[in-house]
């Protein structure tokens, strides 16, 4: 299994959050038999192609057309571009930005782009609390 998928599954189970209605769009690592990362599984998502990769998920969005809420998590201002692909399907998009370095220099920019800004590479406690408040 993929490291990120395992991490998300464990976090969601610990927080008692159902993942059956969640679509995870992220870079996935492949591991060898020694459990060492050997490569990224295609497609490799970069700053320049995030919107394109998200747009390729139309089947998921079309099959969940009655779901009108989305949450976008990003650690780069360019991550906000993925919200453009979701706007055709979601009435409500909550964007959360993780600002991990050059906080003073970037704070105003992140606050202008994201609905919520979380500082200094925290664990997922804040995100879990956010999900719990939405249930």
PDB file of C-alpha atoms in Angstrom:
ATOM      1  CA  UNK A   1       0.000   0.000   0.000  1.00  0.00           C
ATOM      2  CA  UNK A   2       0.987   3.584  -0.472  1.00  0.00           C
ATOM      3  CA  UNK A   3       2.470   5.458   2.495  1.00  0.00           C
ATOM      4  CA  UNK A   4       0.140   8.428   2.100  1.00  0.00           C
ATOM      5  CA  UNK A   5      -2.928   6.239   1.763  1.00  0.00           C
ATOM      6  CA  UNK A   6      -1.930   4.321   4.896  1.00  0.00           C
ATOM      7  CA  UNK A   7      -1.364   7.563   6.810  1.00  0.00           C
ATOM      8  CA  UNK A   8      -4.710   9.039   5.764  1.00  0.00           C
ATOM      9  CA  UNK A   9      -6.504   5.771   6.586  1.00  0.00           C
ATOM     10  CA  UNK A  10      -4.949   5.546  10.057  1.00  0.00           C
ATOM     11  CA  UNK A  11      -5.638   9.221  10.834  1.00  0.00           C
ATOM     12  CA  UNK A  12      -9.233   8.939   9.674  1.00  0.00           C
ATOM     13  CA  UNK A  13      -9.809   5.733  11.665  1.00  0.00           C
ATOM     14  CA  UNK A  14      -8.328   7.279  14.810  1.00  0.00           C
ATOM     15  CA  UNK A  15     -10.567  10.306  14.371  1.00  0.00           C
ATOM     16  CA  UNK A  16     -13.563   8.090  13.460  1.00  0.00           C
ATOM     17  CA  UNK A  17     -13.948   9.836  10.096  1.00  0.00           C
ATOM     18  CA  UNK A  18     -15.421   7.852   7.220  1.00  0.00           C
ATOM     19  CA  UNK A  19     -13.321   7.914   4.037  1.00  0.00           C
ATOM     20  CA  UNK A  20     -15.947   6.327   1.784  1.00  0.00           C
ATOM     21  CA  UNK A  21     -16.908   9.692   0.287  1.00  0.00           C
ATOM     22  CA  UNK A  22     -13.368  11.067   0.019  1.00  0.00           C
ATOM     23  CA  UNK A  23     -11.289  11.353  -3.134  1.00  0.00           C
ATOM     24  CA  UNK A  24      -7.595  11.773  -2.384  1.00  0.00           C
ATOM     25  CA  UNK A  25      -5.646  13.454  -5.171  1.00  0.00           C
ATOM     26  CA  UNK A  26      -1.980  13.346  -4.183  1.00  0.00           C
ATOM     27  CA  UNK A  27       1.410  12.055  -5.226  1.00  0.00           C
ATOM     28  CA  UNK A  28       1.735   8.419  -4.264  1.00  0.00           C
ATOM     29  CA  UNK A  29       5.024   6.657  -3.557  1.00  0.00           C
ATOM     30  CA  UNK A  30       5.788   3.100  -4.559  1.00  0.00           C
ATOM     31  CA  UNK A  31       7.827   0.963  -2.150  1.00  0.00           C
ATOM     32  CA  UNK A  32      10.079  -2.031  -2.680  1.00  0.00           C
ATOM     33  CA  UNK A  33      10.121  -5.212  -0.587  1.00  0.00           C
ATOM     34  CA  UNK A  34      12.404  -3.512   1.980  1.00  0.00           C
ATOM     35  CA  UNK A  35       9.733  -0.813   2.432  1.00  0.00           C
ATOM     36  CA  UNK A  36      11.960   1.863   0.852  1.00  0.00           C
ATOM     37  CA  UNK A  37      10.416   4.432  -1.473  1.00  0.00           C
ATOM     38  CA  UNK A  38      11.591   3.805  -5.024  1.00  0.00           C
ATOM     39  CA  UNK A  39       9.491   6.104  -7.211  1.00  0.00           C
ATOM     40  CA  UNK A  40       6.339   8.132  -7.559  1.00  0.00           C
ATOM     41  CA  UNK A  41       3.329   6.446  -9.098  1.00  0.00           C
ATOM     42  CA  UNK A  42       2.071   8.327 -12.166  1.00  0.00           C
ATOM     43  CA  UNK A  43       0.756  10.848 -12.631  1.00  0.00           C
ATOM     44  CA  UNK A  44       3.348  12.942 -10.847  1.00  0.00           C
ATOM     45  CA  UNK A  45       1.569  16.047  -9.582  1.00  0.00           C
ATOM     46  CA  UNK A  46       3.631  19.222  -9.800  1.00  0.00           C
ATOM     47  CA  UNK A  47       2.934  22.904  -9.251  1.00  0.00           C
ATOM     48  CA  UNK A  48       2.435  23.320 -12.988  1.00  0.00           C
ATOM     49  CA  UNK A  49      -0.032  20.458 -13.616  1.00  0.00           C
ATOM     50  CA  UNK A  50      -2.203  20.370 -10.471  1.00  0.00           C
ATOM     51  CA  UNK A  51      -5.294  21.755 -12.193  1.00  0.00           C
ATOM     52  CA  UNK A  52      -4.910  19.357 -15.105  1.00  0.00           C
ATOM     53  CA  UNK A  53      -4.590  16.318 -12.830  1.00  0.00           C
ATOM     54  CA  UNK A  54      -7.605  17.387 -10.751  1.00  0.00           C
ATOM     55  CA  UNK A  55      -9.624  17.978 -13.934  1.00  0.00           C
ATOM     56  CA  UNK A  56      -9.019  14.340 -14.927  1.00  0.00           C
ATOM     57  CA  UNK A  57     -11.167  13.266 -11.980  1.00  0.00           C
ATOM     58  CA  UNK A  58     -14.451  14.196 -13.712  1.00  0.00           C
ATOM     59  CA  UNK A  59     -15.804  10.654 -13.310  1.00  0.00           C
ATOM     60  CA  UNK A  60     -15.529  10.972  -9.530  1.00  0.00           C
ATOM     61  CA  UNK A  61     -17.139  14.418  -9.511  1.00  0.00           C
ATOM     62  CA  UNK A  62     -19.936  13.334 -11.843  1.00  0.00           C
ATOM     63  CA  UNK A  63     -20.691  10.271  -9.713  1.00  0.00           C
ATOM     64  CA  UNK A  64     -20.954  12.497  -6.625  1.00  0.00           C
ATOM     65  CA  UNK A  65     -22.838  15.400  -8.183  1.00  0.00           C
ATOM     66  CA  UNK A  66     -25.213  15.578  -5.205  1.00  0.00           C
ATOM     67  CA  UNK A  67     -22.322  16.332  -2.858  1.00  0.00           C
ATOM     68  CA  UNK A  68     -21.874  20.072  -2.816  1.00  0.00           C
ATOM     69  CA  UNK A  69     -19.074  20.523  -0.258  1.00  0.00           C
ATOM     70  CA  UNK A  70     -15.330  20.170  -0.825  1.00  0.00           C
ATOM     71  CA  UNK A  71     -12.204  20.726   1.245  1.00  0.00           C
ATOM     72  CA  UNK A  72      -8.904  21.550  -0.415  1.00  0.00           C
ATOM     73  CA  UNK A  73      -5.688  21.207   1.595  1.00  0.00           C
ATOM     74  CA  UNK A  74      -2.465  22.673   0.245  1.00  0.00           C
ATOM     75  CA  UNK A  75       0.990  23.727   1.303  1.00  0.00           C
ATOM     76  CA  UNK A  76       1.682  25.901  -1.708  1.00  0.00           C
ATOM     77  CA  UNK A  77      -0.246  28.928  -2.986  1.00  0.00           C
ATOM     78  CA  UNK A  78      -0.495  27.250  -6.403  1.00  0.00           C
ATOM     79  CA  UNK A  79      -2.499  24.435  -4.789  1.00  0.00           C
ATOM     80  CA  UNK A  80      -5.478  26.779  -4.800  1.00  0.00           C
ATOM     81  CA  UNK A  81      -5.646  26.288  -8.597  1.00  0.00           C
ATOM     82  CA  UNK A  82      -7.187  22.865  -8.034  1.00  0.00           C
ATOM     83  CA  UNK A  83     -10.277  24.541  -6.600  1.00  0.00           C
ATOM     84  CA  UNK A  84     -11.092  25.825 -10.088  1.00  0.00           C
ATOM     85  CA  UNK A  85     -11.748  22.242 -11.233  1.00  0.00           C
ATOM     86  CA  UNK A  86     -14.091  21.611  -8.319  1.00  0.00           C
ATOM     87  CA  UNK A  87     -16.125  24.814  -8.667  1.00  0.00           C
ATOM     88  CA  UNK A  88     -18.287  23.234 -11.389  1.00  0.00           C
ATOM     89  CA  UNK A  89     -19.360  20.568  -8.904  1.00  0.00           C
ATOM     90  CA  UNK A  90     -19.211  22.124  -5.440  1.00  0.00           C
ATOM     91  CA  UNK A  91     -21.168  25.045  -4.067  1.00  0.00           C
ATOM     92  CA  UNK A  92     -18.946  25.263  -0.994  1.00  0.00           C
ATOM     93  CA  UNK A  93     -15.178  24.873  -1.115  1.00  0.00           C
ATOM     94  CA  UNK A  94     -13.220  25.307   2.099  1.00  0.00           C
ATOM     95  CA  UNK A  95      -9.537  25.893   1.411  1.00  0.00           C
ATOM     96  CA  UNK A  96      -6.857  25.244   4.030  1.00  0.00           C
ATOM     97  CA  UNK A  97      -3.273  26.370   3.494  1.00  0.00           C
ATOM     98  CA  UNK A  98      -0.287  25.042   5.397  1.00  0.00           C
ATOM     99  CA  UNK A  99       2.333  27.797   5.729  1.00  0.00           C
ATOM    100  CA  UNK A 100       5.564  26.208   6.885  1.00  0.00           C
ATOM    101  CA  UNK A 101       8.368  28.640   6.109  1.00  0.00           C
ATOM    102  CA  UNK A 102       8.924  32.361   5.610  1.00  0.00           C
ATOM    103  CA  UNK A 103       5.738  32.865   7.604  1.00  0.00           C
ATOM    104  CA  UNK A 104       6.100  36.634   7.997  1.00  0.00           C
ATOM    105  CA  UNK A 105       6.818  37.117   4.295  1.00  0.00           C
ATOM    106  CA  UNK A 106       3.980  34.905   3.058  1.00  0.00           C
ATOM    107  CA  UNK A 107       1.221  35.331   5.662  1.00  0.00           C
ATOM    108  CA  UNK A 108      -0.714  38.052   3.818  1.00  0.00           C
ATOM    109  CA  UNK A 109      -0.565  36.106   0.545  1.00  0.00           C
ATOM    110  CA  UNK A 110      -1.783  32.870   2.156  1.00  0.00           C
ATOM    111  CA  UNK A 111      -4.565  34.703   3.992  1.00  0.00           C
ATOM    112  CA  UNK A 112      -5.700  36.242   0.700  1.00  0.00           C
ATOM    113  CA  UNK A 113      -5.803  32.834  -1.044  1.00  0.00           C
ATOM    114  CA  UNK A 114      -6.914  30.341   1.629  1.00  0.00           C
ATOM    115  CA  UNK A 115      -9.923  30.404   3.958  1.00  0.00           C
ATOM    116  CA  UNK A 116      -7.840  28.940   6.801  1.00  0.00           C
ATOM    117  CA  UNK A 117      -4.063  29.148   7.265  1.00  0.00           C
ATOM    118  CA  UNK A 118      -2.288  26.659   9.564  1.00  0.00           C
ATOM    119  CA  UNK A 119       1.285  27.462  10.539  1.00  0.00           C
ATOM    120  CA  UNK A 120       4.551  25.588  11.010  1.00  0.00           C
ATOM    121  CA  UNK A 121       3.930  22.060   9.744  1.00  0.00           C
ATOM    122  CA  UNK A 122       1.648  20.776  12.516  1.00  0.00           C
ATOM    123  CA  UNK A 123       0.173  17.319  12.844  1.00  0.00           C
ATOM    124  CA  UNK A 124      -3.359  16.807  11.554  1.00  0.00           C
ATOM    125  CA  UNK A 125      -5.076  17.641  14.865  1.00  0.00           C
ATOM    126  CA  UNK A 126      -6.488  20.909  13.490  1.00  0.00           C
ATOM    127  CA  UNK A 127      -7.789  19.188  10.354  1.00  0.00           C
ATOM    128  CA  UNK A 128      -9.382  16.388  12.397  1.00  0.00           C
ATOM    129  CA  UNK A 129     -11.064  18.994  14.619  1.00  0.00           C
ATOM    130  CA  UNK A 130     -12.309  20.745  11.484  1.00  0.00           C
ATOM    131  CA  UNK A 131     -13.839  17.500  10.168  1.00  0.00           C
ATOM    132  CA  UNK A 132     -15.387  16.778  13.553  1.00  0.00           C
ATOM    133  CA  UNK A 133     -16.994  20.225  13.630  1.00  0.00           C
ATOM    134  CA  UNK A 134     -18.566  19.577  10.225  1.00  0.00           C
ATOM    135  CA  UNK A 135     -20.207  16.272  11.189  1.00  0.00           C
TER     136      UNK A 135
END
